[in-house]
CSV table of N, CA and C in Angstrom, one decimal:
chain,number,residue,atom,x,y,z
A,1,MET,N,24.2,-32.9,-20.8
A,1,MET,CA,23.5,-31.4,-21.0
A,1,MET,C,21.9,-31.1,-20.7
A,2,LEU,N,21.7,-31.8,-22.1
A,2,LEU,CA,20.3,-31.5,-22.7
A,2,LEU,C,18.9,-32.4,-21.4
A,3,ALA,N,19.9,-33.0,-21.1
A,3,ALA,CA,19.0,-33.7,-18.8
A,3,ALA,C,19.1,-32.5,-18.5
A,4,ALA,N,19.8,-31.9,-17.9
A,4,ALA,CA,20.3,-31.2,-17.2
A,4,ALA,C,19.3,-30.0,-17.1
A,5,ALA,N,19.2,-29.9,-19.5
A,5,ALA,CA,19.0,-28.2,-19.4
A,5,ALA,C,17.4,-28.7,-18.5
A,6,LEU,N,16.7,-29.8,-19.2
A,6,LEU,CA,15.2,-30.0,-18.9
A,6,LEU,C,15.3,-30.0,-17.3
A,7,ILE,N,15.5,-30.2,-17.1
A,7,ILE,CA,15.3,-31.0,-15.0
A,7,ILE,C,14.9,-29.0,-15.3
A,8,ALA,N,16.0,-28.6,-15.3
A,8,ALA,CA,16.0,-27.8,-14.5
A,8,ALA,C,15.0,-26.4,-15.1
A,9,ALA,N,14.9,-26.5,-16.6
A,9,ALA,CA,13.5,-25.3,-16.8
A,9,ALA,C,12.4,-26.8,-15.8
A,10,THR,N,11.8,-27.9,-16.3
A,10,THR,CA,11.0,-28.7,-14.8
A,10,THR,C,10.8,-28.3,-13.7
A,11,LEU,N,12.1,-27.9,-13.4
A,11,LEU,CA,12.2,-27.2,-12.0
A,11,LEU,C,11.4,-26.3,-11.9
A,12,ALA,N,12.1,-25.4,-13.0
A,12,ALA,CA,11.6,-23.7,-13.1
A,12,ALA,C,10.3,-23.2,-12.8
A,13,VAL,N,9.4,-24.3,-14.3
A,13,VAL,CA,7.7,-24.6,-14.1
A,13,VAL,C,7.2,-25.2,-12.7
A,14,SER,N,8.2,-25.6,-13.1
A,14,SER,CA,7.0,-26.3,-11.7
A,14,SER,C,7.2,-25.0,-10.2
A,15,VAL,N,8.5,-25.1,-10.0
A,15,VAL,CA,8.5,-23.4,-8.8
A,15,VAL,C,7.3,-22.4,-9.8
A,16,GLY,N,7.5,-22.3,-10.2
A,16,GLY,CA,7.0,-20.6,-10.9
A,16,GLY,C,5.1,-21.4,-11.0
A,17,LEU,N,5.0,-22.4,-11.3
A,17,LEU,CA,3.0,-23.0,-11.0
A,17,LEU,C,3.1,-22.7,-9.9
A,18,TYR,N,3.4,-23.1,-8.6
A,18,TYR,CA,3.4,-23.2,-7.1
A,18,TYR,C,3.6,-22.1,-7.0
A,19,TRP,N,3.8,-20.9,-7.1
A,19,TRP,CA,4.3,-20.0,-6.6
A,19,TRP,C,2.5,-18.8,-7.5
A,20,PHE,N,2.7,-19.1,-8.8
A,20,PHE,CA,1.8,-18.0,-9.0
A,20,PHE,C,0.4,-18.9,-8.4
A,21,GLN,N,0.0,-19.8,-8.6
A,21,GLN,CA,-0.9,-20.9,-8.8
A,21,GLN,C,-2.1,-19.8,-10.1
A,22,PRO,N,-1.9,-19.7,-11.2
A,22,PRO,CA,-2.3,-19.6,-12.2
A,22,PRO,C,-4.0,-20.2,-11.9
A,23,TRP,N,-3.9,-21.2,-12.1
A,23,TRP,CA,-5.1,-21.8,-11.8
A,23,TRP,C,-6.8,-21.0,-11.2
A,24,LYS,N,-5.6,-20.6,-10.2
A,24,LYS,CA,-7.5,-19.9,-9.0
A,24,LYS,C,-7.8,-18.7,-9.4
A,25,LEU,N,-7.3,-18.2,-10.9
A,25,LEU,CA,-8.0,-17.2,-11.8
A,25,LEU,C,-9.2,-17.6,-12.8
A,26,TRP,N,-9.4,-19.5,-12.2
A,26,TRP,CA,-10.9,-19.4,-13.0
A,26,TRP,C,-11.5,-20.4,-12.1
A,27,GLN,N,-11.0,-20.5,-11.4
A,27,GLN,CA,-11.6,-21.3,-9.7
A,27,GLN,C,-12.1,-20.1,-9.0
A,28,ASP,N,-13.9,-19.8,-9.1
A,28,ASP,CA,-14.2,-19.8,-8.0
A,28,ASP,C,-14.7,-20.7,-7.3
A,29,GLU,N,-15.0,-19.9,-5.1
A,29,GLU,CA,-14.5,-20.8,-4.2
A,29,GLU,C,-16.1,-19.8,-3.3
A,30,THR,N,-17.8,-20.1,-3.6
A,30,THR,CA,-18.5,-19.4,-3.2
A,30,THR,C,-18.6,-19.6,-1.9
A,31,VAL,N,-19.0,-18.6,-0.5
A,31,VAL,CA,-19.7,-18.5,0.6
A,31,VAL,C,-20.5,-18.1,1.4
A,32,ARG,N,-21.7,-19.3,1.4
A,32,ARG,CA,-22.7,-18.6,2.1
A,32,ARG,C,-23.0,-18.6,3.3
A,33,GLU,N,-21.9,-17.6,4.7
A,33,GLU,CA,-22.7,-17.8,5.7
A,33,GLU,C,-23.3,-16.6,6.6
A,34,GLU,N,-24.4,-17.8,7.3
A,34,GLU,CA,-25.3,-16.5,7.9
A,34,GLU,C,-24.3,-16.2,9.2
A,35,LEU,N,-25.0,-15.1,9.6
A,35,LEU,CA,-24.1,-14.7,11.1
A,35,LEU,C,-24.9,-15.2,11.7
A,36,ALA,N,-24.3,-15.8,12.3
A,36,ALA,CA,-24.6,-16.8,13.8
A,36,ALA,C,-24.1,-15.9,14.9
A,37,VAL,N,-25.7,-16.0,15.5
A,37,VAL,CA,-26.3,-15.2,16.3
A,37,VAL,C,-26.1,-16.7,18.1
A,38,PRO,N,-25.4,-16.0,18.4
A,38,PRO,CA,-25.2,-17.4,19.5
A,38,PRO,C,-26.5,-16.2,20.2
A,39,THR,N,-27.1,-17.9,21.3
A,39,THR,CA,-28.6,-17.4,21.4
A,39,THR,C,-28.2,-17.7,23.1
A,40,ALA,N,-28.7,-17.1,24.4
A,40,ALA,CA,-29.1,-17.5,25.3
A,40,ALA,C,-29.6,-18.2,25.8
A,41,PRO,N,-30.1,-20.0,26.1
A,41,PRO,CA,-30.2,-20.8,27.6
A,41,PRO,C,-32.2,-19.9,28.1
A,42,PRO,N,-33.2,-19.8,27.4
A,42,PRO,CA,-33.9,-19.7,28.8
A,42,PRO,C,-33.7,-20.1,29.7
A,43,VAL,N,-33.9,-18.7,30.4
A,43,VAL,CA,-34.0,-18.8,31.6
A,43,VAL,C,-34.7,-20.0,32.6
A,44,THR,N,-35.0,-20.7,32.9
A,44,THR,CA,-36.3,-20.9,33.6
A,44,THR,C,-36.7,-21.0,35.0
A,45,ALA,N,-36.9,-20.0,35.4
A,45,ALA,CA,-37.5,-19.9,36.7
A,45,ALA,C,-39.0,-20.1,37.6
A,46,PRO,N,-39.0,-21.0,38.3
A,46,PRO,CA,-40.9,-21.0,38.9
A,46,PRO,C,-41.5,-19.9,39.4
A,47,PRO,N,-42.4,-20.1,38.6
A,47,PRO,CA,-43.7,-18.9,38.6
A,47,PRO,C,-42.9,-18.6,40.6
A,48,SER,N,-43.9,-16.6,40.3
A,48,SER,CA,-44.2,-17.1,41.4
A,48,SER,C,-45.1,-17.1,42.1
A,49,PRO,N,-46.0,-16.7,43.8
A,49,PRO,CA,-47.3,-16.9,43.3
A,49,PRO,C,-47.6,-16.2,42.8
A,50,GLY,N,-49.5,-16.1,41.8
A,50,GLY,CA,-49.8,-15.0,41.8
A,50,GLY,C,-50.2,-15.0,40.3
A,51,ALA,N,-48.5,-14.3,40.0
A,51,ALA,CA,-47.8,-14.7,38.1
A,51,ALA,C,-48.5,-15.6,37.4
A,52,SER,N,-48.8,-14.6,36.0
A,52,SER,CA,-49.8,-15.2,35.2
A,52,SER,C,-48.7,-16.1,34.6
A,53,ARG,N,-48.9,-17.2,34.5
A,53,ARG,CA,-48.5,-18.3,33.5
A,53,ARG,C,-47.9,-17.8,32.3
A,54,SER,N,-48.1,-17.8,31.2
A,54,SER,CA,-48.1,-16.7,30.0
A,54,SER,C,-47.4,-15.8,29.7
A,55,THR,N,-45.6,-14.9,30.8
A,55,THR,CA,-45.3,-13.5,30.6
A,55,THR,C,-44.0,-15.1,29.8
A,56,ALA,N,-43.7,-14.2,28.4
A,56,ALA,CA,-42.7,-15.5,27.7
A,56,ALA,C,-41.1,-14.5,28.4
A,57,PRO,N,-40.6,-14.9,28.0
A,57,PRO,CA,-39.1,-14.3,28.6
A,57,PRO,C,-39.0,-13.7,27.8
A,58,PRO,N,-37.3,-12.7,27.8
A,58,PRO,CA,-37.1,-11.2,27.4
A,58,PRO,C,-36.5,-11.9,26.2
A,59,ALA,N,-37.0,-11.4,24.3
A,59,ALA,CA,-36.0,-11.5,23.4
A,59,ALA,C,-34.2,-11.6,23.7
A,60,PRO,N,-33.8,-12.3,23.3
A,60,PRO,CA,-31.8,-11.9,22.8
A,60,PRO,C,-32.1,-10.1,22.5
A,61,PRO,N,-31.2,-9.8,23.3
A,61,PRO,CA,-30.8,-8.7,22.4
A,61,PRO,C,-30.2,-9.1,20.4
A,62,ALA,N,-30.8,-7.9,19.1
A,62,ALA,CA,-30.9,-8.1,18.4
A,62,ALA,C,-29.0,-8.0,18.1
A,63,PRO,N,-28.2,-8.4,17.1
A,63,PRO,CA,-26.7,-7.8,16.6
A,63,PRO,C,-26.4,-6.8,16.5
A,64,GLU,N,-25.7,-5.4,16.6
A,64,GLU,CA,-25.4,-4.2,16.8
A,64,GLU,C,-24.7,-3.6,15.5
A,65,THR,N,-24.9,-2.9,14.5
A,65,THR,CA,-23.9,-2.8,13.6
A,65,THR,C,-23.2,-2.0,14.0
A,66,LEU,N,-21.9,-1.7,13.8
A,66,LEU,CA,-21.1,-0.6,14.7
A,66,LEU,C,-19.8,0.0,14.1
A,67,ALA,N,-20.1,-1.2,12.7
A,67,ALA,CA,-19.0,0.0,11.8
A,67,ALA,C,-19.7,-0.7,10.0
A,68,THR,N,-19.0,0.1,8.4
A,68,THR,CA,-19.3,-0.3,7.8
A,68,THR,C,-18.7,0.0,6.6
A,69,GLY,N,-17.9,-0.3,5.4
A,69,GLY,CA,-16.9,-0.6,4.5
A,69,GLY,C,-17.9,-0.7,2.8
A,70,GLU,N,-18.0,0.0,1.7
A,70,GLU,CA,-17.9,-0.4,0.5
A,70,GLU,C,-16.4,-0.8,0.3
A,71,LEU,N,-16.3,-2.2,-0.3
A,71,LEU,CA,-14.6,-2.6,-0.6
A,71,LEU,C,-14.5,-1.6,-2.2
A,72,ILE,N,-13.5,-1.5,-2.0
A,72,ILE,CA,-12.4,-0.5,-3.6
A,72,ILE,C,-11.9,-1.8,-4.3
A,73,SER,N,-11.8,-2.0,-4.9
A,73,SER,CA,-10.6,-2.7,-5.8
A,73,SER,C,-9.1,-1.9,-5.6
A,74,HIS,N,-8.2,-3.3,-5.4
A,74,HIS,CA,-6.5,-2.4,-5.7
A,74,HIS,C,-6.2,-3.9,-6.3
A,75,GLU,N,-5.0,-5.1,-6.7
A,75,GLU,CA,-4.9,-5.6,-8.0
A,75,GLU,C,-5.9,-6.2,-8.4
A,76,HIS,N,-7.0,-6.3,-8.4
A,76,HIS,CA,-8.1,-6.7,-8.5
A,76,HIS,C,-8.5,-6.1,-8.7
A,77,ARG,N,-9.8,-6.4,-9.0
A,77,ARG,CA,-11.2,-5.9,-8.9
A,77,ARG,C,-12.0,-7.1,-8.2
A,78,THR,N,-12.6,-5.9,-6.9
A,78,THR,CA,-13.0,-6.8,-5.4
A,78,THR,C,-14.3,-5.4,-5.6
A,79,ARG,N,-15.2,-6.3,-4.9
A,79,ARG,CA,-16.9,-5.6,-4.6
A,79,ARG,C,-17.7,-6.2,-3.4
A,80,GLY,N,-18.2,-5.2,-2.5
A,80,GLY,CA,-18.7,-6.0,-1.7
A,80,GLY,C,-18.5,-5.2,-0.1
A,81,THR,N,-19.5,-5.6,0.7
A,81,THR,CA,-18.8,-4.5,2.2
A,81,THR,C,-18.9,-5.3,2.6
A,82,VAL,N,-18.2,-4.2,4.1
A,82,VAL,CA,-18.0,-4.8,5.1
A,82,VAL,C,-18.9,-3.9,6.3
A,83,LYS,N,-18.9,-5.1,7.4
A,83,LYS,CA,-19.5,-4.4,8.7
A,83,LYS,C,-19.2,-5.7,10.2
A,84,VAL,N,-18.9,-4.7,10.9
A,84,VAL,CA,-18.3,-4.7,12.5
A,84,VAL,C,-19.3,-5.3,12.9
A,85,VAL,N,-19.9,-7.1,13.7
A,85,VAL,CA,-21.2,-6.8,13.5
A,85,VAL,C,-20.6,-6.6,15.6
A,86,ARG,N,-21.7,-6.6,16.0
A,86,ARG,CA,-21.5,-6.8,17.8
A,86,ARG,C,-23.0,-7.8,18.2
A,87,LEU,N,-22.5,-9.4,18.4
A,87,LEU,CA,-23.5,-10.2,18.6
A,87,LEU,C,-24.1,-9.9,20.3
A,88,PRO,N,-24.9,-10.2,20.6
A,88,PRO,CA,-25.5,-10.5,21.5
A,88,PRO,C,-25.0,-10.8,23.2
A,89,ASP,N,-23.9,-11.8,23.1
A,89,ASP,CA,-22.6,-12.5,23.4
A,89,ASP,C,-21.8,-11.4,23.9
A,90,GLY,N,-21.7,-10.3,23.4
A,90,GLY,CA,-20.4,-9.2,23.2
A,90,GLY,C,-19.4,-10.1,22.0
A,91,SER,N,-19.4,-10.6,22.1
A,91,SER,CA,-18.4,-10.6,20.6
A,91,SER,C,-18.4,-10.0,19.6
A,92,ARG,N,-17.6,-10.0,18.3
A,92,ARG,CA,-18.3,-9.0,17.9
A,92,ARG,C,-17.2,-9.0,16.1
A,93,THR,N,-18.2,-9.6,15.7
A,93,THR,CA,-17.4,-10.3,14.2
A,93,THR,C,-17.5,-9.1,13.6
A,94,LEU,N,-16.7,-9.6,12.2
A,94,LEU,CA,-16.7,-8.7,10.8
A,94,LEU,C,-16.9,-9.2,9.8
A,95,ARG,N,-18.3,-9.0,9.8
A,95,ARG,CA,-18.9,-10.2,7.8
A,95,ARG,C,-18.9,-9.5,6.3
A,96,LEU,N,-17.9,-10.5,6.0
A,96,LEU,CA,-18.4,-10.0,4.2
A,96,LEU,C,-19.4,-10.0,3.5
A,97,GLU,N,-20.0,-9.1,3.0
A,97,GLU,CA,-21.2,-9.6,2.3
A,97,GLU,C,-21.7,-9.2,1.0
A,98,GLY,N,-21.8,-10.0,0.5
A,98,GLY,CA,-22.0,-10.1,-1.5
A,98,GLY,C,-20.5,-9.5,-2.1
A,99,LEU,N,-19.4,-10.0,-1.3
A,99,LEU,CA,-18.5,-10.5,-1.6
A,99,LEU,C,-18.1,-11.1,-3.3
A,100,ASP,N,-17.2,-9.8,-3.7
A,100,ASP,CA,-16.8,-11.0,-5.4
A,100,ASP,C,-15.4,-10.0,-5.8
A,101,THR,N,-14.5,-10.7,-5.9
A,101,THR,CA,-13.3,-10.8,-5.9
A,101,THR,C,-12.7,-12.3,-6.9
A,102,SER,N,-11.1,-11.9,-7.3
A,102,SER,CA,-10.9,-13.1,-7.8
A,102,SER,C,-9.8,-14.2,-6.6
A,103,ASN,N,-10.4,-14.8,-7.1
A,103,ASN,CA,-8.8,-16.4,-6.4
A,103,ASN,C,-7.7,-15.7,-6.1
A,104,GLY,N,-6.5,-16.6,-5.4
A,104,GLY,CA,-5.4,-16.0,-5.9
A,104,GLY,C,-4.8,-16.6,-4.7
A,105,PRO,N,-3.7,-17.3,-4.5
A,105,PRO,CA,-3.0,-17.7,-3.8
A,105,PRO,C,-2.3,-17.0,-1.8
A,106,ASP,N,-3.4,-17.7,-1.5
A,106,ASP,CA,-2.3,-17.4,0.2
A,106,ASP,C,-3.3,-15.6,0.7
A,107,LEU,N,-4.5,-15.9,0.4
A,107,LEU,CA,-5.5,-14.8,0.4
A,107,LEU,C,-5.7,-14.3,2.1
A,108,HIS,N,-6.4,-13.0,3.0
A,108,HIS,CA,-5.3,-13.8,4.0
A,108,HIS,C,-7.2,-12.1,4.3
A,109,VAL,N,-7.9,-11.9,5.1
A,109,VAL,CA,-8.6,-10.6,5.7
A,109,VAL,C,-8.5,-9.8,6.8
A,110,TRP,N,-7.4,-9.0,6.8
A,110,TRP,CA,-7.2,-8.1,7.8
A,110,TRP,C,-7.2,-6.8,8.0
A,111,ILE,N,-7.3,-6.9,9.3
A,111,ILE,CA,-8.1,-5.4,9.9
A,111,ILE,C,-7.0,-4.6,10.3
A,112,THR,N,-6.6,-3.1,9.5
A,112,THR,CA,-5.8,-2.1,9.5
A,112,THR,C,-5.8,-1.0,10.2
A,113,ASP,N,-4.4,-0.6,11.0
A,113,ASP,CA,-4.5,0.7,11.0
A,113,ASP,C,-4.6,2.1,9.8
A,114,ALA,N,-4.0,1.1,8.6
A,114,ALA,CA,-4.0,2.2,7.7
A,114,ALA,C,-4.6,2.4,7.0
A,115,PRO,N,-4.0,3.3,5.9
A,115,PRO,CA,-5.6,4.3,5.1
A,115,PRO,C,-6.3,3.6,4.2
A,116,VAL,N,-7.1,3.6,4.0
A,116,VAL,CA,-7.5,3.2,2.4
A,116,VAL,C,-7.5,3.9,1.5
A,117,LYS,N,-6.6,3.9,0.8
A,117,LYS,CA,-6.5,4.2,-0.3
A,117,LYS,C,-6.7,3.8,-1.8
A,118,GLU,N,-7.1,4.5,-2.8
A,118,GLU,CA,-7.7,4.1,-4.3
A,118,GLU,C,-6.3,4.1,-5.6
A,119,GLY,N,-6.5,3.2,-5.8
A,119,GLY,CA,-5.3,2.9,-7.1
A,119,GLY,C,-4.0,2.2,-7.1
A,120,ARG,N,-3.3,2.6,-7.0
A,120,ARG,CA,-2.3,1.5,-6.6
A,120,ARG,C,-1.7,2.4,-5.3
A,121,GLU,N,-1.4,3.2,-5.5
A,121,GLU,CA,-1.0,3.7,-3.8
A,121,GLU,C,-1.2,3.1,-2.7
A,122,GLY,N,-2.5,2.4,-2.9
A,122,GLY,CA,-3.5,1.8,-2.1
A,122,GLY,C,-3.1,0.7,-1.8
A,123,TRP,N,-2.7,-0.1,-2.7
A,123,TRP,CA,-2.6,-1.4,-2.9
A,123,TRP,C,-1.2,-2.2,-2.0
A,124,SER,N,-0.1,-1.8,-1.8
A,124,SER,CA,1.1,-2.4,-0.9
A,124,SER,C,0.7,-1.6,0.5
A,125,VAL,N,0.4,-1.3,1.1
A,125,VAL,CA,0.0,0.1,2.7
A,125,VAL,C,-0.3,-0.6,3.7
A,126,PHE,N,-1.2,-1.3,3.0
A,126,PHE,CA,-2.0,-1.9,4.4
A,126,PHE,C,-0.8,-3.7,5.6
A,127,ASP,N,0.2,-3.7,5.2
A,127,ASP,CA,1.6,-4.4,6.0
A,127,ASP,C,2.8,-3.0,6.6
A,128,ASP,N,2.9,-1.6,6.3
A,128,ASP,CA,3.3,-1.5,6.9
A,128,ASP,C,3.0,-0.9,8.4
A,129,GLY,N,2.1,-0.5,9.1
A,129,GLY,CA,1.4,-0.1,10.4
A,129,GLY,C,1.1,-1.4,10.8
A,130,ALA,N,0.2,-1.1,12.1
A,130,ALA,CA,-1.0,-1.9,13.0
A,130,ALA,C,-1.5,-2.8,11.7
A,131,HIS,N,-1.6,-4.2,12.1
A,131,HIS,CA,-2.9,-5.1,11.0
A,131,HIS,C,-2.5,-6.2,12.4
A,132,GLU,N,-3.9,-7.4,12.0
A,132,GLU,CA,-4.4,-8.1,12.6
A,132,GLU,C,-4.5,-8.8,11.4
A,133,SER,N,-4.3,-10.3,10.9
A,133,SER,CA,-5.2,-11.3,10.1
A,133,SER,C,-6.3,-11.9,11.1
A,134,LEU,N,-7.0,-11.4,10.1
A,134,LEU,CA,-8.5,-13.0,10.8
A,134,LEU,C,-8.5,-14.0,10.2
A,135,GLY,N,-7.8,-14.5,9.3
A,135,GLY,CA,-7.8,-15.4,9.2
A,135,GLY,C,-7.8,-15.2,7.5
A,136,LYS,N,-7.5,-17.2,7.1
A,136,LYS,CA,-6.9,-17.1,5.8
A,136,LYS,C,-8.9,-17.2,4.6
A,137,LEU,N,-8.4,-16.3,3.5
A,137,LEU,CA,-10.4,-15.9,2.7
A,137,LEU,C,-10.8,-17.3,3.3
A,138,LYS,N,-11.7,-16.9,3.1
A,138,LYS,CA,-13.5,-18.1,3.3
A,138,LYS,C,-13.1,-18.7,1.7
A,139,GLY,N,-13.8,-17.5,1.3
A,139,GLY,CA,-14.3,-17.8,-0.7
A,139,GLY,C,-14.2,-16.2,-0.9
A,140,ASN,N,-13.7,-16.2,-2.2
A,140,ASN,CA,-13.5,-15.7,-3.5
A,140,ASN,C,-15.4,-14.9,-3.4
A,141,LYS,N,-16.3,-15.1,-3.1
A,141,LYS,CA,-17.3,-15.0,-3.3
A,141,LYS,C,-18.0,-15.8,-2.1
A,142,GLY,N,-19.4,-13.7,-2.5
A,142,GLY,CA,-20.2,-14.8,-1.0
A,142,GLY,C,-20.1,-13.6,0.4
A,143,ASP,N,-20.6,-14.1,1.5
A,143,ASP,CA,-21.2,-14.1,2.3
A,143,ASP,C,-19.9,-14.6,3.6
A,144,GLN,N,-19.4,-13.8,4.6
A,144,GLN,CA,-18.7,-15.0,5.2
A,144,GLN,C,-18.7,-13.3,6.6
A,145,ASN,N,-18.1,-15.1,7.2
A,145,ASN,CA,-17.4,-14.2,9.3
A,145,ASN,C,-16.2,-14.3,10.0
A,146,TYR,N,-16.4,-13.4,10.1
A,146,TYR,CA,-14.8,-13.5,10.5
A,146,TYR,C,-14.5,-13.3,12.3
A,147,ALA,N,-14.3,-14.1,13.2
A,147,ALA,CA,-14.2,-13.5,14.9
A,147,ALA,C,-13.5,-12.5,14.7
A,148,LEU,N,-13.3,-10.6,15.4
A,148,LEU,CA,-12.8,-9.5,16.2
A,148,LEU,C,-11.9,-9.8,17.0
A,149,PRO,N,-10.5,-10.0,17.3
A,149,PRO,CA,-10.3,-10.9,18.8
A,149,PRO,C,-10.8,-9.1,19.3
A,150,ALA,N,-11.3,-9.7,20.8
A,150,ALA,CA,-11.2,-8.3,22.0
A,150,ALA,C,-10.6,-7.3,21.9
A,151,GLY,N,-9.2,-6.9,21.7
A,151,GLY,CA,-8.7,-6.1,22.0
A,151,GLY,C,-8.7,-5.4,20.5
A,152,ILE,N,-9.3,-5.4,19.9
A,152,ILE,CA,-8.9,-4.6,18.7
A,152,ILE,C,-10.3,-3.2,18.8
A,153,ASP,N,-9.4,-2.2,19.0
A,153,ASP,CA,-10.0,-1.1,19.0
A,153,ASP,C,-10.3,-0.2,17.5
A,154,LEU,N,-11.5,-0.4,17.2
A,154,LEU,CA,-12.1,0.6,16.1
A,154,LEU,C,-12.5,1.5,16.2
A,155,ASP,N,-11.4,2.6,16.7
A,155,ASP,CA,-11.9,3.7,16.8
A,155,ASP,C,-9.7,3.7,16.8
A,156,GLU,N,-9.0,2.3,16.2
A,156,GLU,CA,-8.0,2.7,15.8
A,156,GLU,C,-7.5,1.8,14.6
A,157,PHE,N,-8.3,0.9,14.7
A,157,PHE,CA,-8.2,0.0,13.5
A,157,PHE,C,-9.2,0.3,12.7
A,158,THR,N,-9.1,0.5,11.3
A,158,THR,CA,-10.1,1.8,10.3
A,158,THR,C,-10.3,1.0,9.0
A,159,GLY,N,-9.9,0.0,8.8
A,159,GLY,CA,-9.8,0.0,7.5
A,159,GLY,C,-9.3,-2.2,7.5
A,160,VAL,N,-10.3,-3.0,6.6
A,160,VAL,CA,-10.1,-4.0,6.4
A,160,VAL,C,-10.0,-4.0,4.9
A,161,SER,N,-8.3,-5.3,4.9
A,161,SER,CA,-7.9,-5.5,3.3
A,161,SER,C,-8.2,-6.9,3.6
A,162,ILE,N,-9.0,-7.2,1.9
A,162,ILE,CA,-8.3,-8.6,1.5
A,162,ILE,C,-6.8,-8.6,1.1
A,163,TRP,N,-5.7,-9.7,1.9
A,163,TRP,CA,-4.4,-9.5,1.8
A,163,TRP,C,-3.7,-10.8,0.9
A,164,CYS,N,-3.3,-10.4,-0.1
A,164,CYS,CA,-2.3,-12.1,-0.7
A,164,CYS,C,-0.9,-11.6,0.0
A,165,ALA,N,-0.7,-13.1,0.9
A,165,ALA,CA,0.5,-12.6,2.2
A,165,ALA,C,1.3,-13.3,0.9
A,166,ARG,N,1.4,-14.1,-0.5
A,166,ARG,CA,2.7,-14.9,-0.7
A,166,ARG,C,3.0,-13.3,-1.8
A,167,PHE,N,2.1,-12.1,-1.4
A,167,PHE,CA,3.6,-11.0,-3.1
A,167,PHE,C,3.0,-9.6,-2.6
A,168,SER,N,2.3,-10.0,-1.5
A,168,SER,CA,2.3,-8.2,-0.3
A,168,SER,C,1.7,-7.4,-1.4
A,169,VAL,N,0.4,-7.3,-1.4
A,169,VAL,CA,-0.4,-6.4,-1.9
A,169,VAL,C,-2.1,-7.2,-1.6
A,170,SER,N,-2.4,-5.9,-1.6
A,170,SER,CA,-4.2,-5.7,-1.5
A,170,SER,C,-4.8,-5.9,-2.5
A,171,PHE,N,-6.0,-7.2,-3.0
A,171,PHE,CA,-7.0,-7.7,-3.8
A,171,PHE,C,-7.9,-6.0,-3.4
A,172,GLY,N,-8.3,-5.9,-2.1
A,172,GLY,CA,-9.2,-4.7,-2.0
A,172,GLY,C,-9.4,-4.4,-0.9
A,173,ALA,N,-10.0,-3.3,-0.5
A,173,ALA,CA,-10.0,-2.5,0.8
A,173,ALA,C,-10.9,-1.8,0.9
A,174,ALA,N,-11.5,-1.8,2.2
A,174,ALA,CA,-12.5,-1.3,2.7
A,174,ALA,C,-12.0,-0.1,3.9
A,175,GLU,N,-13.3,0.7,4.3
A,175,GLU,CA,-12.8,2.0,5.1
A,175,GLU,C,-13.8,1.3,6.2
A,176,LEU,N,-13.4,1.4,7.6
A,176,LEU,CA,-14.5,1.2,8.0
A,176,LEU,C,-14.9,2.7,9.0
A,177,ALA,N,-16.2,2.9,8.7
A,177,ALA,CA,-16.5,3.7,8.8
A,177,ALA,C,-17.8,3.7,10.7
A,178,PRO,N,-18.3,4.6,11.6
A,178,PRO,CA,-19.1,4.2,12.5
A,178,PRO,C,-20.4,4.3,12.1
A,179,VAL,N,-20.8,3.7,12.7
A,179,VAL,CA,-22.6,3.6,12.0
A,179,VAL,C,-23.2,4.2,13.5
């Protein structure tokens, strides 16, 4: 009887530790990604007769910020800036800069059509409507990039959430405003 109770207690503690992963509250993962700007190889064409040889090829276009927002806290204290950047090749990236939030189990970066709300009423709205996971959160601190799918319409998807899929709650979110 005692052995069965010990086995049941051990199993319950093991499941609880796996589910909540409390050690992550004391572990930080810092990511320092640069904005990856693809560059086209220089076009080399033979000079035309009489053309100056000192003509440099035109510089590739610079990345363009399309939208930006500031992260607010929900379930956990969260700070940082969110940007949507169009790269010279036409692709778009969602960039988190200066992110500072708690670590947790099963965190993802979501872009969503849900409104960003302050306080507890904003904690669980992001899975109510359309949303797209951009991938697992790479780290709970620092700067990081997430590729945006080509079909994401920034007129409809105007919010970003650091979403805990394990508990269906937002750690923090930002409303995207066009630049």
